[in-house]
Amino acid sequence: SQQGEEDPQALSIQEGENATMNCSYKTSINNLQWYRQNSGRGLVHLILIRSNEREKHSGRLRVTLDTSKKSSSLLITASRAADTASYFCATHETSYDKVIFGPGTSLSVIP
Amino acid sequence: NAGVTQTPKFQVLKTGQSMTLQCAQDMNHNSMYWYRQDPGMGLRLIYYSASEGTTDKGEVPNGYNVSRLNKREFSLRLESAAPSQTSVYFCASHSQRGGRDTQYFGPGTRLTVL
């Protein structure tokens, strides 16, 4: 089964609202990453949070990590129509040099 | 820098045919990966290569083989294609330089097996 699981699977909000996506995982990790994928395109790296960090910011993005609950959240503030995309969390496992992706959250921002 | 390139962009195969998907990166990264993406399933790791000369199975390796030809190139081969292998295939390379830990993705190959 997949390491990361995003929640919700789909999210639809109005432009200007905040969007929150959650990710849960199962094993020990070195770090957790969030990626964005526009329809029909490859993935683009957004932000990385290490296992010893609890919160990280990058522009309108805020990521939190709770290693005790094995969960992370991605908050996009003041959303724009251009934020419409699928968002994936990915975990870099401690034991293996590989990155495992969750099924993603499909975000629609309505103008 | 071209980043990560993949060929072909599109391919249609008949059941039982074979083909090789090519991937190359010009960023001098050690690690490379092959994923498949199916609707509603996210990305699933097929094989990865932590360094030149090594390859390891991911979550869904059955029906595939890989070759890490050199540091730049990592190819994925389907020996006898099946309709269940219809998917979008992404290659990625991985950098941990300068404190970053980032995967860089190619544009993908859309494969249809009839």
Coordinates of C-alpha atoms in Angstrom, one line a residue:
Chain A
S1 CA 0.0 0.0 0.0
Q2 CA 1.1 3.6 -0.5
Q3 CA 3.1 5.4 2.1
G4 CA 1.3 8.7 1.9
E5 CA -2.5 9.2 1.8
E6 CA -3.9 12.7 1.1
D7 CA -7.2 13.9 2.4
P8 CA -9.5 15.1 0.9
Q9 CA -9.4 13.5 -2.5
A10 CA -11.0 16.5 -4.0
L11 CA -11.5 20.1 -2.9
S12 CA -13.4 22.9 -4.5
I13 CA -13.2 26.5 -3.1
Q14 CA -13.8 30.1 -4.1
E15 CA -10.9 32.3 -5.1
G16 CA -9.5 34.1 -2.1
E17 CA -10.3 31.3 0.3
N18 CA -7.7 29.1 2.0
A19 CA -7.2 25.5 1.0
T20 CA -6.0 22.9 3.4
M21 CA -4.9 19.4 2.4
N22 CA -3.8 16.7 4.7
C23 CA -1.4 13.8 4.3
S24 CA -0.8 10.7 6.5
Y25 CA 2.0 8.2 6.3
K26 CA 3.0 5.0 7.9
T27 CA 6.8 4.6 8.4
S28 CA 9.7 6.6 9.7
I29 CA 10.7 9.3 7.3
N30 CA 13.7 11.7 6.7
N31 CA 11.4 14.3 5.2
L32 CA 8.0 15.0 3.6
Q33 CA 7.6 16.9 0.4
W34 CA 4.6 18.4 -1.4
Y35 CA 4.4 18.5 -5.2
R36 CA 1.9 20.1 -7.6
Q37 CA 0.8 18.8 -10.9
N38 CA -1.1 20.7 -13.5
S39 CA -3.4 18.7 -15.7
G40 CA -1.4 16.7 -18.2
R41 CA 2.0 17.9 -16.9
G42 CA 4.8 16.5 -14.8
L43 CA 5.1 17.2 -11.1
V44 CA 6.7 20.3 -9.7
H45 CA 8.4 20.4 -6.2
L46 CA 6.7 22.9 -3.9
I47 CA 8.2 22.6 -0.4
L48 CA 10.1 20.1 1.8
I49 CA 9.8 19.7 5.6
R50 CA 12.4 17.7 7.5
S51 CA 11.4 15.2 10.2
N52 CA 12.9 17.5 12.9
E53 CA 10.8 20.5 11.7
R54 CA 7.3 21.3 12.7
E55 CA 6.3 24.1 10.4
K56 CA 7.6 25.7 7.2
H57 CA 6.5 28.6 5.0
S58 CA 7.1 29.5 1.4
G59 CA 5.1 32.4 0.0
R60 CA 1.4 31.5 0.3
L61 CA 2.3 28.0 1.3
R62 CA 2.4 26.7 4.9
V63 CA 3.3 23.2 5.7
T64 CA 3.1 21.5 9.1
L65 CA 4.5 18.1 10.2
D66 CA 3.4 16.0 13.2
T67 CA 5.7 13.0 13.4
S68 CA 3.9 11.6 16.5
K69 CA 0.7 11.4 14.4
K70 CA 2.6 10.7 11.2
S71 CA 0.7 13.5 9.4
S72 CA 1.3 16.7 7.5
S73 CA -0.9 19.5 6.2
L74 CA -0.5 21.9 3.3
L75 CA -2.2 25.3 3.6
I76 CA -2.5 27.5 0.6
T77 CA -3.7 31.0 1.6
A78 CA -5.6 33.5 -0.5
S79 CA -6.1 30.9 -3.3
R80 CA -6.1 31.9 -6.9
A81 CA -7.6 30.2 -10.0
A82 CA -4.1 29.4 -11.1
D83 CA -3.7 27.2 -8.0
T84 CA -6.1 24.7 -9.6
A85 CA -4.1 21.5 -9.8
S86 CA -3.5 18.2 -8.1
Y87 CA -1.3 18.2 -5.0
F88 CA 0.7 15.3 -3.8
C89 CA 2.6 14.5 -0.6
A90 CA 5.7 12.4 -0.9
T91 CA 7.7 10.8 1.9
H92 CA 11.4 10.0 1.8
E93 CA 11.6 6.8 3.9
T94 CA 14.4 6.5 6.5
S95 CA 15.2 2.9 5.6
Y96 CA 15.4 3.2 1.8
D97 CA 16.6 5.7 -0.7
K98 CA 13.2 6.1 -2.3
V99 CA 10.4 8.6 -2.4
I100 CA 6.8 7.4 -2.2
F101 CA 3.8 9.4 -3.3
G102 CA 0.3 9.5 -2.1
P103 CA -2.8 9.5 -4.4
G104 CA -3.1 13.3 -4.3
T105 CA -5.8 15.9 -3.7
S106 CA -7.4 17.6 -6.7
L107 CA -7.9 21.3 -5.9
S108 CA -10.3 23.4 -7.9
V109 CA -10.3 27.2 -7.3
I110 CA -13.4 28.9 -8.7
P111 CA -12.9 32.5 -9.9
Chain B
N1 CA 20.1 22.4 -18.9
A2 CA 17.3 20.3 -20.3
G3 CA 16.6 18.8 -16.9
V4 CA 14.8 15.4 -17.3
T5 CA 13.8 14.3 -20.8
Q6 CA 11.7 11.4 -21.8
T7 CA 11.0 9.7 -25.1
P8 CA 8.6 9.0 -26.6
K9 CA 5.8 11.4 -25.4
F10 CA 3.1 9.1 -26.7
Q11 CA 3.0 5.4 -27.7
V12 CA 0.3 2.9 -28.7
L13 CA 1.2 -0.8 -28.4
K14 CA -0.7 -4.0 -29.1
T15 CA -0.8 -6.6 -26.4
G16 CA 2.4 -8.6 -26.4
Q17 CA 4.5 -6.0 -28.1
S18 CA 7.7 -4.8 -26.4
M19 CA 9.1 -1.3 -26.0
T20 CA 11.6 0.7 -24.1
L21 CA 10.9 4.1 -22.5
Q22 CA 14.0 6.3 -22.4
C23 CA 14.9 8.8 -19.7
A24 CA 17.9 11.1 -19.4
Q25 CA 19.0 13.8 -17.0
D26 CA 21.7 16.3 -17.3
M27 CA 21.9 17.4 -13.7
N28 CA 24.5 14.9 -12.5
H29 CA 22.0 13.3 -10.0
N30 CA 22.8 10.0 -8.6
S31 CA 19.2 8.7 -8.0
M32 CA 16.7 8.1 -10.8
Y33 CA 13.1 6.7 -10.6
W34 CA 10.3 5.4 -12.8
Y35 CA 6.7 5.9 -11.7
R36 CA 3.4 5.2 -13.3
Q37 CA 0.3 7.3 -12.8
D38 CA -3.2 6.0 -13.2
P39 CA -6.4 8.0 -12.6
G40 CA -7.1 8.3 -8.9
M41 CA -4.1 6.3 -7.9
G42 CA -1.4 9.0 -7.7
L43 CA 2.1 8.0 -8.6
R44 CA 3.4 4.5 -7.9
L45 CA 7.0 3.6 -7.9
I46 CA 8.0 0.9 -10.4
Y47 CA 11.8 0.8 -10.1
Y48 CA 14.5 3.2 -8.8
S49 CA 18.2 3.4 -9.1
A50 CA 20.1 5.0 -6.1
S51 CA 23.3 5.2 -8.1
E52 CA 24.9 4.1 -11.4
G53 CA 25.0 0.3 -11.6
T54 CA 22.3 -0.3 -9.0
T55 CA 18.6 -0.8 -9.4
D56 CA 15.8 -1.8 -7.0
K57 CA 12.2 -2.7 -7.2
G58 CA 9.5 -0.3 -6.1
E59 CA 5.8 -0.9 -5.4
V60 CA 4.7 -2.3 -8.8
P61 CA 7.7 -3.8 -10.6
N62 CA 6.0 -6.8 -12.2
G63 CA 6.0 -6.7 -16.0
Y64 CA 8.9 -4.2 -16.2
N65 CA 12.7 -4.2 -16.4
V66 CA 15.1 -1.3 -16.0
S67 CA 18.6 -0.5 -17.0
R68 CA 20.8 2.2 -15.5
L69 CA 23.0 2.6 -18.6
N70 CA 25.2 5.3 -17.0
K71 CA 24.7 8.2 -14.6
R72 CA 22.6 10.1 -17.1
E73 CA 20.3 7.4 -18.5
F74 CA 17.7 5.1 -16.9
S75 CA 15.5 3.1 -19.3
L76 CA 12.2 1.2 -18.6
R77 CA 11.4 -1.8 -20.7
L78 CA 8.1 -3.6 -21.2
E79 CA 8.9 -7.0 -22.6
S80 CA 5.3 -8.1 -23.3
A81 CA 2.9 -5.2 -22.9
A82 CA -0.5 -5.8 -21.3
P83 CA -3.6 -3.5 -21.3
S84 CA -3.1 -3.1 -17.5
Q85 CA 0.1 -1.3 -18.3
T86 CA -1.8 1.5 -20.0
S87 CA -0.8 4.5 -18.0
V88 CA 1.3 7.7 -17.9
Y89 CA 4.9 7.0 -17.1
F90 CA 7.1 9.6 -15.4
C91 CA 10.8 9.5 -14.9
A92 CA 12.5 11.5 -12.2
S93 CA 15.9 12.3 -10.8
H94 CA 16.7 13.1 -7.3
S95 CA 19.0 15.7 -5.7
Q96 CA 20.0 16.0 -2.1
R97 CA 22.6 18.7 -2.7
G98 CA 22.8 21.9 -0.6
G99 CA 20.3 20.7 1.9
R100 CA 17.6 20.3 -0.7
D101 CA 15.9 17.0 -1.2
T102 CA 14.0 17.3 -4.5
Q103 CA 12.7 15.2 -7.3
Y104 CA 12.8 16.6 -10.8
F105 CA 10.2 15.1 -13.2
G106 CA 10.2 14.6 -16.9
P107 CA 7.1 15.5 -19.0
G108 CA 5.8 11.9 -19.0
T109 CA 5.1 9.2 -21.6
R110 CA 1.4 8.4 -22.3
L111 CA 1.3 4.7 -23.1
T112 CA -1.8 2.9 -24.4
V113 CA -1.9 -0.9 -24.8
L114 CA -4.7 -2.2 -26.9

